[in-house]
Coordinates of C-alpha atoms in Angstrom, one line a residue:
X1 CA 0.0 -0.1 0.0
X2 CA 2.3 2.6 -1.2
X3 CA -0.1 5.1 -2.7
X4 CA -0.6 8.3 -0.7
X5 CA -4.3 7.7 0.1
X6 CA -4.8 4.1 -0.3
X7 CA -6.9 3.4 2.8
X8 CA -9.3 6.0 1.7
X9 CA -9.9 4.9 -1.8
X10 CA -13.0 2.9 -2.6
X11 CA -12.7 -0.9 -2.4
X12 CA -14.9 -2.4 -4.9
X13 CA -15.3 -5.7 -2.8
X14 CA -18.2 -6.1 -0.6
X15 CA -17.8 -6.2 3.2
X16 CA -18.5 -9.9 3.1
X17 CA -15.8 -10.5 0.5
X18 CA -13.4 -8.5 2.6
X19 CA -14.1 -10.6 5.6
X20 CA -13.7 -13.8 3.7
X21 CA -10.4 -13.0 2.3
X22 CA -7.3 -15.3 3.2
X23 CA -5.6 -14.3 6.5
X24 CA -2.0 -13.2 6.2
X25 CA 0.4 -15.5 7.9
X26 CA 2.1 -13.9 10.9
X27 CA 5.5 -14.2 9.5
X28 CA 4.3 -12.3 6.4
X29 CA 3.0 -9.3 8.3
X30 CA 4.6 -6.0 8.1
X31 CA 5.2 -4.3 11.5
X32 CA 3.0 -1.4 12.2
X33 CA 4.4 2.1 11.3
X34 CA 5.2 4.4 14.4
X35 CA 2.1 5.7 16.1
X36 CA 3.2 9.4 15.9
X37 CA 3.3 9.5 12.1
X38 CA 1.1 12.4 10.8
X39 CA -1.0 10.2 8.4
X40 CA -2.9 7.0 8.6
X41 CA -0.5 4.3 7.5
X42 CA -2.5 3.4 4.4
X43 CA -1.8 6.8 3.0
X44 CA 1.4 7.8 4.7
X45 CA 3.9 9.4 2.3
X46 CA 6.5 6.8 3.3
X47 CA 4.2 3.9 2.5
X48 CA 3.9 0.8 4.7
X49 CA 1.5 -2.0 4.8
X50 CA -0.8 -3.3 7.4
X51 CA -2.1 -6.7 8.0
X52 CA -4.4 -7.9 10.7
X53 CA -3.1 -8.4 14.2
X54 CA -1.6 -12.0 14.9
X55 CA -4.3 -14.6 15.4
X56 CA -7.0 -12.1 14.3
X57 CA -9.3 -12.8 11.4
X58 CA -9.2 -9.8 8.9
X59 CA -12.9 -9.5 8.8
X60 CA -13.3 -9.0 12.5
X61 CA -15.7 -6.3 13.2
X62 CA -15.7 -5.9 17.0
X63 CA -16.4 -2.6 18.3
X64 CA -13.4 -0.5 19.2
X65 CA -13.0 3.2 19.7
X66 CA -9.4 4.3 19.4
X67 CA -10.5 7.9 18.6
X68 CA -13.5 10.2 18.5
X69 CA -15.9 7.4 17.3
X70 CA -16.5 3.7 17.5
X71 CA -15.2 1.9 14.4
X72 CA -18.5 0.8 13.2
X73 CA -21.6 2.4 11.5
X74 CA -22.7 5.4 13.7
X75 CA -26.1 6.6 15.0
X76 CA -27.1 10.2 14.9
X77 CA -26.0 10.9 18.6
X78 CA -22.6 9.3 17.9
X79 CA -22.1 11.6 14.9
X80 CA -23.0 14.7 17.0
X81 CA -20.9 13.4 20.0
X82 CA -18.0 12.5 17.6
X83 CA -17.9 16.1 16.1
X84 CA -17.8 17.5 19.8
X85 CA -15.1 15.0 20.7
X86 CA -13.2 16.0 17.7
X87 CA -13.1 19.5 18.8
X88 CA -12.1 18.6 22.2
X89 CA -9.5 16.2 21.4
X90 CA -7.3 18.7 19.3
X91 CA -8.5 22.3 20.3
X92 CA -5.4 23.8 18.7
X93 CA -6.0 22.5 15.2
X94 CA -9.7 22.9 15.3
X95 CA -10.6 25.9 17.4
X96 CA -7.4 27.7 17.0
X97 CA -7.2 27.2 13.1
X98 CA -11.0 28.1 12.8
X99 CA -10.4 31.3 14.8
X100 CA -7.6 32.5 12.6
X101 CA -9.6 31.6 9.4
X102 CA -12.7 33.4 10.9
X103 CA -10.7 36.5 11.8
X104 CA -9.3 36.6 8.2
X105 CA -12.7 36.6 6.9
X106 CA -14.0 39.2 9.3
X107 CA -11.1 41.7 8.9
X108 CA -12.0 43.2 5.5
X109 CA -15.7 43.8 6.5
X110 CA -14.6 45.3 9.9
X111 CA -12.1 47.5 8.1
X112 CA -14.8 48.6 5.6
X113 CA -17.2 49.3 8.5
X114 CA -14.7 51.3 10.4
X115 CA -13.7 53.5 7.4
X116 CA -17.2 53.9 5.7
X117 CA -19.6 53.0 8.5
X118 CA -22.2 50.2 8.5
X119 CA -23.9 49.7 5.2
X120 CA -27.6 50.1 5.4
X121 CA -30.3 49.4 2.7
X122 CA -31.3 52.6 1.1
X123 CA -34.8 53.8 1.5
X124 CA -37.2 52.5 -1.2
X125 CA -38.8 55.8 -1.2
X126 CA -35.8 57.4 -2.6
X127 CA -36.3 55.5 -5.8
X128 CA -39.3 57.6 -6.6
X129 CA -37.2 60.7 -6.5
X130 CA -33.9 59.6 -8.0
X131 CA -33.9 56.1 -9.5
X132 CA -30.3 56.3 -10.7
X133 CA -29.0 57.5 -7.2
X134 CA -31.1 54.7 -5.6
X135 CA -29.5 52.0 -7.9
X136 CA -26.1 53.4 -7.3
X137 CA -26.6 53.2 -3.5
X138 CA -28.0 49.5 -3.8
X139 CA -25.0 48.6 -6.0
X140 CA -22.6 50.1 -3.5
X141 CA -24.2 48.1 -0.8
X142 CA -24.2 44.7 -2.8
X143 CA -20.6 45.0 -4.0
X144 CA -18.7 44.9 -0.6
X145 CA -21.3 42.3 0.7
X146 CA -20.6 40.0 -2.2
X147 CA -16.8 40.5 -1.9
X148 CA -17.0 39.8 1.9
X149 CA -19.1 36.7 1.2
X150 CA -16.8 35.4 -1.5
X151 CA -13.8 35.7 0.7
X152 CA -15.6 34.0 3.6
X153 CA -16.7 31.3 1.4
X154 CA -13.2 30.5 -0.1
X155 CA -11.3 30.6 3.4
X156 CA -14.2 28.5 4.9
X157 CA -13.8 26.0 2.1
X158 CA -10.0 25.8 2.6
X159 CA -10.6 25.4 6.3
X160 CA -12.9 22.6 5.8
X161 CA -10.4 20.6 3.9
X162 CA -7.8 21.0 6.5
X163 CA -10.2 20.0 9.2
X164 CA -11.3 16.9 7.4
X165 CA -7.7 15.7 7.3
X166 CA -7.3 16.4 11.0
X167 CA -10.6 14.4 11.6
X168 CA -9.1 11.5 9.7
X169 CA -6.4 11.3 12.4
X170 CA -8.8 11.9 15.3
X171 CA -10.9 8.9 14.0
X172 CA -7.8 6.8 14.6
X173 CA -7.0 8.3 18.0
X174 CA -4.1 10.5 16.7
X175 CA -3.5 14.2 16.7
X176 CA -2.4 16.3 13.8
X177 CA -0.7 19.5 14.1
X178 CA -1.7 22.5 11.8
X179 CA 1.5 22.3 9.9
X180 CA 1.0 18.7 9.3
X181 CA -2.5 19.3 8.1
X182 CA -1.4 22.1 5.6
X183 CA 1.3 19.8 4.2
X184 CA -1.3 17.1 3.5
X185 CA -3.8 19.3 1.9
X186 CA -2.0 22.2 0.2
X187 CA -1.8 20.4 -3.1
X188 CA -5.5 19.8 -2.9
X189 CA -6.6 23.5 -2.1
X190 CA -7.1 25.0 -5.6
X191 CA -9.2 22.0 -6.7
X192 CA -11.1 22.1 -3.3
X193 CA -11.8 25.7 -3.9
X194 CA -12.9 25.0 -7.5
X195 CA -15.3 22.2 -6.6
X196 CA -16.8 24.4 -3.8
X197 CA -17.6 27.0 -6.3
X198 CA -18.9 24.6 -8.9
X199 CA -21.4 23.1 -6.2
X200 CA -22.5 26.7 -5.3
X201 CA -23.1 27.5 -8.9
X202 CA -24.9 24.3 -9.6
X203 CA -27.2 24.7 -6.7
X204 CA -27.9 28.3 -7.6
X205 CA -28.7 27.3 -11.3
X206 CA -31.3 24.9 -10.1
X207 CA -32.9 27.7 -7.9
X208 CA -32.9 29.9 -11.1
X209 CA -34.2 27.2 -13.4
X210 CA -37.3 26.9 -11.1
X211 CA -38.1 30.5 -11.9
X212 CA -37.8 30.3 -15.8
X213 CA -41.4 29.2 -16.3
X214 CA -42.6 32.4 -14.5
X215 CA -40.2 34.6 -16.4
X216 CA -41.5 33.0 -19.7
X217 CA -45.1 33.6 -18.7
X218 CA -44.3 37.3 -18.0
X219 CA -42.5 37.5 -21.5
X220 CA -45.7 36.0 -23.1
X221 CA -48.1 38.6 -21.3
X222 CA -49.8 35.8 -19.3
X223 CA -52.4 36.6 -16.7
X224 CA -51.4 37.5 -13.2
X225 CA -52.8 34.3 -11.8
X226 CA -50.8 32.2 -14.1
X227 CA -47.6 34.1 -13.3
X228 CA -48.2 33.9 -9.7
X229 CA -48.9 30.2 -9.7
X230 CA -45.9 29.4 -12.0
X231 CA -43.7 31.6 -9.6
X232 CA -44.9 29.8 -6.6
X233 CA -44.6 26.3 -8.0
X234 CA -41.2 27.2 -9.6
X235 CA -39.9 28.5 -6.3
X236 CA -40.8 25.5 -4.5
X237 CA -39.4 23.2 -7.2
X238 CA -36.2 25.1 -7.2
X239 CA -35.8 24.9 -3.5
X240 CA -36.5 21.2 -3.5
X241 CA -34.0 20.7 -6.4
X242 CA -31.4 22.8 -4.6
X243 CA -31.8 21.0 -1.4
X244 CA -31.5 17.5 -3.2
X245 CA -28.3 18.4 -4.9
X246 CA -26.8 20.2 -1.8
X247 CA -27.3 17.0 0.2
X248 CA -26.1 14.8 -2.5
X249 CA -23.0 16.8 -2.9
X250 CA -22.4 17.2 0.9
X251 CA -19.4 14.7 0.8
X252 CA -17.5 16.2 -2.1
X253 CA -14.9 17.7 0.2
X254 CA -14.0 14.4 2.1
X255 CA -14.0 12.5 -1.2
X256 CA -11.7 14.9 -3.0
X257 CA -9.3 15.4 0.0
X258 CA -9.2 12.0 1.5
X259 CA -9.6 9.9 -1.6
X260 CA -7.8 12.0 -3.9
X261 CA -10.7 11.7 -6.4
X262 CA -10.9 14.0 -9.4
X263 CA -12.5 17.3 -9.1
X264 CA -15.6 16.2 -11.3
X265 CA -15.4 12.6 -10.1
X266 CA -15.8 13.7 -6.4
X267 CA -19.4 15.0 -7.3
X268 CA -20.4 11.4 -8.5
X269 CA -18.5 9.9 -5.5
X270 CA -20.4 12.0 -3.0
X271 CA -23.8 11.2 -4.7
X272 CA -23.2 7.4 -4.7
X273 CA -22.4 7.4 -1.0
X274 CA -25.4 9.7 0.0
X275 CA -28.0 8.2 -2.4
X276 CA -28.8 5.0 -0.4
X277 CA -29.5 7.1 2.7
X278 CA -30.4 10.5 1.5
X279 CA -33.0 11.1 3.9
X280 CA -30.9 10.2 6.8
X281 CA -28.1 12.3 5.7
X282 CA -30.4 15.2 5.0
X283 CA -31.9 15.0 8.6
X284 CA -28.4 15.0 10.1
X285 CA -27.3 18.1 8.0
X286 CA -30.6 19.9 8.9
X287 CA -30.3 19.2 12.6
X288 CA -26.6 20.3 12.4
X289 CA -27.6 23.6 10.7
X290 CA -30.1 24.3 13.4
X291 CA -27.7 23.6 16.1
X292 CA -25.0 25.7 14.5
X293 CA -27.5 28.6 14.1
X294 CA -28.4 28.4 17.8
X295 CA -25.0 28.0 19.2
X296 CA -23.7 30.7 16.9
X297 CA -26.3 33.1 18.2
X298 CA -25.7 32.1 21.8
X299 CA -22.0 32.7 21.4
X300 CA -22.4 36.0 19.5
X301 CA -25.1 37.4 21.8
X302 CA -23.0 38.8 24.6
X303 CA -20.8 40.6 22.1
X304 CA -23.7 42.0 20.2
X305 CA -25.2 43.2 23.5
X306 CA -21.9 44.8 24.5
X307 CA -21.6 46.5 21.0
X308 CA -25.1 48.1 21.4
X309 CA -24.2 49.2 25.0
X310 CA -21.1 51.0 23.9
X311 CA -22.7 52.7 20.9
X312 CA -24.3 56.1 21.1
X313 CA -27.3 55.5 18.8
X314 CA -27.7 51.7 18.3
X315 CA -31.2 52.0 17.1
X316 CA -30.3 53.6 14.0
X317 CA -28.1 50.7 13.2
X318 CA -24.8 52.7 13.4
X319 CA -22.4 51.2 15.9
X320 CA -19.4 53.0 17.5
X321 CA -15.9 51.7 16.4
X322 CA -15.7 49.7 19.7
X323 CA -19.0 48.2 19.0
X324 CA -18.0 47.2 15.6
X325 CA -14.9 45.4 17.0
X326 CA -17.0 43.7 19.5
X327 CA -19.4 42.4 16.9
X328 CA -16.5 41.2 14.7
X329 CA -15.0 39.4 17.8
X330 CA -18.2 37.7 18.4
X331 CA -18.3 36.5 14.9
X332 CA -14.8 35.2 15.2
X333 CA -15.6 33.2 18.5
X334 CA -18.8 31.8 17.1
X335 CA -17.0 30.7 13.7
X336 CA -14.2 29.2 15.9
X337 CA -16.7 26.8 17.5
X338 CA -19.4 26.2 14.7
X339 CA -17.2 25.6 11.7
X340 CA -15.2 22.7 13.2
X341 CA -18.3 21.2 14.5
X342 CA -19.9 21.4 11.0
X343 CA -16.9 19.9 9.5
X344 CA -16.7 17.2 11.9
X345 CA -20.3 16.3 11.2
X346 CA -19.8 16.3 7.6
X347 CA -16.6 14.1 7.9
X348 CA -18.3 11.7 10.2
X349 CA -21.2 11.3 7.9
X350 CA -18.6 10.4 5.2
X351 CA -17.0 7.8 7.5
X352 CA -20.3 6.4 8.5
X353 CA -21.6 6.1 4.9
X354 CA -18.3 4.2 3.9
X355 CA -18.5 2.0 6.9
X356 CA -22.0 1.0 6.0
X357 CA -21.5 0.5 2.4
X358 CA -17.9 -0.5 1.9
X359 CA -16.7 -2.1 5.3
X360 CA -14.2 0.8 5.8
X361 CA -14.5 0.0 9.6
X362 CA -12.5 -3.2 8.8
X363 CA -9.8 -1.3 7.3
X364 CA -9.7 1.2 10.2
X365 CA -9.7 -1.6 12.7
X366 CA -6.7 -3.1 11.0
X367 CA -5.0 0.5 10.9
X368 CA -5.1 0.7 14.7
X369 CA -4.4 -3.1 15.3
X370 CA -8.0 -3.9 16.4

């Protein structure tokens, strides 16, 4: 097993075939690599092969827990608990790295707010008096927001790739330093950003396609009732299609980073892993989104309250410089907790689906000598 990510690559054999494979004779077994190596042995840069422990059947599937999860298919509670354990087991590489990335994402927006003030939506009544000025104000608001959102999206995508690699070690009971994670992922960062953008564009395109019939009805001067009906149905269909694609593509990051799948192939790989249990994955991701929203609000609330308290006219939406700094600090702290939690859940869904469908737990048990 000399390829860099061989343990992560799909095995076409069924779990039953893997269990029934001939047992390696003890004298043919290769000694285990050192436990402090930065990668799982099956994709360690220096290579190294693993066989089952002496006297142990290769297909043994007893439950062991060397790291943040037991090496067997997971329940919902175990996925959420594993994500929390992932953060607690290596706070420097999870919370610390996430805080740095969240700060990078917050700095441009904070600097713009300190220099130009908090951007507010122009009054629609101004459009009746000066349409050109109103449109100029709206474009001046949207531009910085889009730039800030794009920067946040890119750095969060990069962070997710780093955290997925750290999680792959935490599953095996090992810790990975930030520098080690960067060395493992840096070659995949451009592709990771690319597939993240492609996925976003794909989901957005489905949302837009749902509105095409309504736009066509408007162009054909259809009646208001027809336009409204098509708009409502198209919106619902677009949302449903976007959710379906978003869930089906939820595992493109782990597939691309851990399996070294191709950029386009990672979309199909994610869909194949998710499809048999789409509703289960959807429910887990939905619950995670709700939890993240609640946790983020709870963490940011004290800073938001303090920002209002130190501002002279908070009701107008204009915060003092100290208030802006406090608000940004709250966003950094919330992101430092919620981002690794979300990455942990996504990564553990990936491991769970592969253990259920491909017997990955057998390979992982061998990797830790279980």
